[in-house]
Tab-separated table of C-alpha atoms in Angstrom:
chain	number	residue	atom	x	y	z
A	1	ILE	CA	-12.903	-2.522	-18.035
A	2	GLY	CA	-16.312	-3.998	-18.499
A	3	GLU	CA	-14.731	-7.563	-18.219
A	4	ALA	CA	-12.915	-6.667	-15.031
A	5	LEU	CA	-15.912	-5.040	-13.444
A	6	SER	CA	-17.793	-8.206	-14.238
A	7	ARG	CA	-15.238	-10.469	-12.582
A	8	LYS	CA	-15.545	-8.491	-9.381
A	9	LEU	CA	-19.326	-8.902	-9.444
A	10	ILE	CA	-19.575	-12.578	-10.267
A	11	VAL	CA	-19.718	-13.598	-6.684
A	12	PRO	CA	-22.374	-15.972	-5.047
A	13	GLY	CA	-25.479	-13.791	-4.098
A	14	ASN	CA	-25.310	-11.740	-7.269
A	15	THR	CA	-27.178	-12.195	-10.658
A	16	ILE	CA	-25.399	-10.759	-13.562
A	17	PHE	CA	-26.912	-9.472	-16.874
A	18	ALA	CA	-24.208	-8.936	-19.342
A	19	VAL	CA	-24.164	-7.405	-22.832
A	20	SER	CA	-21.470	-7.024	-25.342
A	21	ARG	CA	-20.883	-7.445	-29.134
A	22	THR	CA	-19.377	-11.059	-28.678
A	23	LEU	CA	-19.627	-13.556	-26.138
A	24	ASN	CA	-17.000	-13.650	-23.254
A	25	GLU	CA	-16.627	-17.354	-22.654
A	26	ASP	CA	-14.089	-16.670	-19.774
A	27	LEU	CA	-16.919	-14.858	-18.036
A	28	VAL	CA	-19.185	-17.529	-18.615
A	29	GLU	CA	-17.041	-20.089	-17.280
A	30	LEU	CA	-16.174	-18.153	-14.088
A	31	ALA	CA	-20.017	-17.589	-13.423
A	32	SER	CA	-20.745	-21.167	-14.014
A	33	SER	CA	-17.893	-22.413	-11.851
A	34	LEU	CA	-19.021	-20.298	-8.911
A	35	ASN	CA	-22.616	-21.193	-9.562
A	36	VAL	CA	-23.515	-17.488	-10.189
A	37	PRO	CA	-26.383	-16.689	-12.463
A	38	LEU	CA	-25.109	-14.910	-15.527
A	39	PHE	CA	-27.464	-13.965	-18.469
A	40	TYR	CA	-25.311	-12.903	-21.574
A	41	HIS	CA	-26.716	-10.950	-24.479
A	42	GLU	CA	-24.642	-10.589	-27.681
A	43	ALA	CA	-25.645	-7.208	-29.216
A	44	ASP	CA	-24.282	-4.241	-31.039
A	45	LEU	CA	-25.408	-1.219	-28.609
A	46	CYS	CA	-24.587	1.119	-31.396
A	47	GLN	CA	-27.984	0.362	-32.764
A	48	PRO	CA	-30.481	1.966	-30.042
A	49	GLU	CA	-33.182	-0.465	-30.532
A	50	ASN	CA	-30.755	-3.387	-29.176
A	51	ALA	CA	-30.104	-1.378	-26.121
A	52	GLU	CA	-33.701	-0.946	-25.463
A	53	SER	CA	-34.481	-4.581	-26.250
A	54	PHE	CA	-31.673	-5.769	-23.812
A	55	ILE	CA	-32.631	-3.729	-20.746
A	56	LEU	CA	-36.411	-4.520	-21.369
A	57	ASP	CA	-35.548	-8.224	-21.396
A	58	VAL	CA	-33.503	-7.834	-18.110
A	59	PHE	CA	-36.625	-6.505	-16.389
A	60	ASN	CA	-38.752	-9.121	-17.979
A	61	ARG	CA	-36.703	-11.684	-16.522
A	62	ILE	CA	-36.051	-10.686	-12.960
A	63	ASN	CA	-38.524	-10.555	-10.064
A	64	LEU	CA	-37.633	-7.454	-8.115
A	65	GLY	CA	-39.188	-8.656	-5.035
A	66	PRO	CA	-36.523	-10.828	-3.567
A	67	PHE	CA	-33.662	-8.507	-4.150
A	68	ASP	CA	-32.133	-5.910	-1.861
A	69	ARG	CA	-30.221	-4.007	-4.243
A	70	ILE	CA	-30.017	-3.304	-8.149
A	71	ALA	CA	-27.147	-1.640	-10.050
A	72	LEU	CA	-26.865	-0.566	-13.707
A	73	ILE	CA	-23.219	-0.029	-14.972
A	74	THR	CA	-22.805	1.510	-18.583
A	75	ASN	CA	-19.447	0.993	-19.749
A	76	ALA	CA	-19.455	0.163	-23.452
A	77	GLY	CA	-17.955	2.923	-25.517
A	78	MET	CA	-15.920	3.815	-28.541
A	79	LEU	CA	-13.193	6.344	-29.475
A	80	GLU	CA	-13.713	6.654	-33.180
A	81	PRO	CA	-13.991	8.940	-35.206
A	82	VAL	CA	-10.616	10.796	-34.495
A	83	SER	CA	-10.277	13.526	-36.805
A	84	PRO	CA	-10.503	17.508	-36.958
A	85	VAL	CA	-14.156	18.709	-36.696
A	86	LYS	CA	-13.842	19.853	-40.263
A	87	SER	CA	-13.478	16.256	-41.595
A	88	ILE	CA	-15.829	14.228	-39.222
A	89	ASP	CA	-16.903	10.909	-40.582
A	90	PHE	CA	-20.880	11.524	-39.969
A	91	ALA	CA	-21.811	8.046	-40.370
A	92	LEU	CA	-19.080	6.828	-37.733
A	93	ALA	CA	-19.935	9.778	-35.564
A	94	GLN	CA	-23.767	8.624	-35.417
A	95	ARG	CA	-22.609	5.149	-34.308
A	96	HIS	CA	-20.389	6.742	-31.791
A	97	LEU	CA	-22.888	8.923	-30.098
A	98	ASN	CA	-25.528	6.107	-30.175
A	99	LEU	CA	-23.064	3.915	-28.079
A	100	ASN	CA	-21.517	6.650	-25.942
A	101	LEU	CA	-24.386	8.578	-25.220
A	102	LEU	CA	-27.986	7.480	-26.355
A	103	THR	CA	-27.395	3.804	-25.187
A	104	PRO	CA	-26.627	5.087	-21.518
A	105	MET	CA	-29.625	7.204	-21.882
A	106	ILE	CA	-31.973	4.446	-22.804
A	107	LEU	CA	-30.615	2.072	-20.326
A	108	SER	CA	-30.944	4.726	-17.680
A	109	SER	CA	-34.403	5.677	-18.427
A	110	VAL	CA	-35.711	2.076	-18.467
A	111	PHE	CA	-33.881	1.351	-15.259
A	112	LEU	CA	-35.252	4.350	-13.410
A	113	ASP	CA	-38.702	3.743	-14.680
A	114	ARG	CA	-38.846	-0.059	-13.828
A	115	THR	CA	-37.378	0.641	-10.208
A	116	ASP	CA	-39.348	3.688	-9.524
A	117	GLY	CA	-40.745	3.474	-6.059
A	118	LEU	CA	-38.803	0.276	-4.916
A	119	ASP	CA	-37.487	0.447	-1.429
A	120	ILE	CA	-34.022	-1.084	-2.380
A	121	GLN	CA	-30.711	0.383	-3.038
A	122	LYS	CA	-30.557	1.483	-6.334
A	123	VAL	CA	-27.290	2.703	-8.165
A	124	ILE	CA	-26.344	3.817	-11.718
A	125	LEU	CA	-22.593	3.895	-12.479
A	126	ASN	CA	-21.607	5.529	-15.676
A	127	ILE	CA	-18.052	5.222	-16.703
A	128	SER	CA	-16.795	8.477	-18.003
A	129	SER	CA	-13.492	10.025	-18.987
A	130	GLY	CA	-11.204	12.789	-18.431
A	131	ALA	CA	-12.076	13.721	-21.930
A	132	SER	CA	-15.277	14.959	-20.497
A	133	PHE	CA	-13.874	18.042	-19.268
A	134	ILE	CA	-10.390	18.241	-21.053
A	135	ALA	CA	-10.546	19.111	-24.891
A	136	TYR	CA	-8.179	17.069	-26.925
A	137	SER	CA	-7.553	17.993	-30.663
A	138	GLY	CA	-9.149	15.507	-32.896
A	139	TRP	CA	-11.519	13.996	-30.243
A	140	SER	CA	-14.448	16.171	-30.619
A	141	VAL	CA	-16.856	13.384	-30.955
A	142	TYR	CA	-15.577	11.452	-27.954
A	143	CYS	CA	-15.066	14.611	-25.773
A	144	SER	CA	-18.701	15.696	-26.703
A	145	SER	CA	-20.238	12.232	-25.943
A	146	LYS	CA	-18.428	11.924	-22.596
A	147	ALA	CA	-19.360	15.422	-21.531
A	148	GLY	CA	-22.907	14.636	-22.575
A	149	LEU	CA	-22.736	11.489	-20.348
A	150	ASP	CA	-21.670	13.515	-17.488
A	151	MET	CA	-24.492	15.900	-17.792
A	152	LEU	CA	-26.856	13.087	-18.208
A	153	THR	CA	-25.805	11.755	-14.903
A	154	GLN	CA	-26.168	15.161	-13.296
A	155	VAL	CA	-29.601	15.566	-14.522
A	156	ALA	CA	-30.778	12.253	-13.591
A	157	GLY	CA	-29.363	12.726	-10.250
A	158	LEU	CA	-30.941	16.048	-9.718
A	159	GLU	CA	-34.428	14.441	-10.618
A	160	GLN	CA	-33.951	11.612	-8.148
A	161	THR	CA	-33.601	14.187	-5.326
A	162	ALA	CA	-37.429	14.750	-5.795
A	163	VAL	CA	-38.607	11.152	-5.421
A	164	LEU	CA	-39.229	8.723	-2.834
A	165	ASN	CA	-36.495	5.941	-2.545
A	166	PRO	CA	-34.107	7.575	-5.021
A	167	ALA	CA	-31.343	5.879	-6.966
A	168	LYS	CA	-27.873	7.178	-6.609
A	169	ILE	CA	-26.176	7.953	-9.833
A	170	PHE	CA	-22.593	8.440	-10.364
A	171	ALA	CA	-20.009	9.137	-13.475
A	172	LEU	CA	-16.793	7.831	-12.914
A	173	SER	CA	-13.645	8.934	-14.734
A	174	PRO	CA	-11.127	5.890	-14.029
A	175	GLY	CA	-8.088	7.405	-15.393
A	176	ILE	CA	-5.819	6.079	-17.912
A	177	ILE	CA	-6.276	2.170	-18.192
A	178	GLU	CA	-4.301	-0.069	-20.532
A	179	THR	CA	-7.157	-1.227	-22.649
A	180	ALA	CA	-7.901	-1.905	-26.519
A	181	MET	CA	-8.934	1.849	-26.587
A	182	GLN	CA	-5.297	2.895	-25.438
A	183	GLU	CA	-3.642	0.509	-28.084
A	184	LEU	CA	-5.801	2.369	-30.944
A	185	ILE	CA	-4.732	5.752	-29.407
A	186	ARG	CA	-1.122	4.760	-29.704
A	187	THR	CA	-1.400	3.759	-33.396
A	188	THR	CA	-3.563	6.907	-34.416
A	189	ASP	CA	-2.071	9.051	-37.062
A	190	GLU	CA	-0.340	11.950	-35.313
A	191	THR	CA	-1.880	14.352	-37.721
A	192	LEU	CA	-5.249	13.425	-36.611
A	193	PHE	CA	-4.420	13.015	-33.022
A	194	PRO	CA	-1.510	15.568	-32.117
A	195	GLU	CA	-0.972	14.414	-28.477
A	196	ARG	CA	-0.698	10.858	-29.535
A	197	ASP	CA	3.083	10.772	-28.188
A	198	LYS	CA	1.876	11.810	-24.706
A	199	PHE	CA	-0.044	8.452	-24.493
A	200	ILE	CA	2.883	6.495	-25.968
A	201	ARG	CA	5.089	7.811	-23.268
A	202	LEU	CA	2.822	7.109	-20.505
A	203	TYR	CA	2.745	3.505	-21.836
A	204	GLU	CA	6.356	3.245	-22.096
A	205	GLU	CA	7.018	4.587	-18.632
A	206	GLY	CA	4.450	1.982	-17.189
A	207	LYS	CA	2.051	4.743	-15.838
A	208	LEU	CA	-1.119	3.092	-17.212
A	209	SER	CA	-3.390	1.181	-14.773
A	210	ASN	CA	-4.757	-2.174	-15.145
A	211	PRO	CA	-8.441	-2.468	-15.564
A	212	GLU	CA	-8.399	-4.793	-12.420
A	213	ASP	CA	-6.832	-2.064	-10.407
């Protein structure tokens, strides 16, 4: 989803700052071919200090004066650990919560602070999930992190109603998309995720959307 969003945004007139664990060379080549500035950071956002370092570097590099709009999209996420609550891997759950909830919190906080008072269009888009409001056995950590992301979105949006030139803040549940996460879901042990076969059927019946859609 992150790659597809980036492709849509790599158009003349935009400046893109992207971050992922490994460099996406296709995006770099696309941006270069269109002469669109793309600043790419390789970082593991499971480490909160990397998230803060990334967003601070973005604002250290840009001059907000010439721009008429600025947007933050938080898309990085993980599914693991998948297990009953009684057997959660605590270390993996910590990495998960750092990535799925604390990282968007850090990015949003710095974004709102650095753009406070600017008279330009400001948007934060958080990529959420249907799991934020539907409970799935085995997904206690994932459901909790996405529910937390939705509430973070609501609280930040509420706070923005009280400021001049507020940012618009959204959480989008994009539906069931054919991504690496879906591949992981389909290969998860059914004893850990009892609804696995539902997702396998959706895949076999061609009911998953493409990231580009």
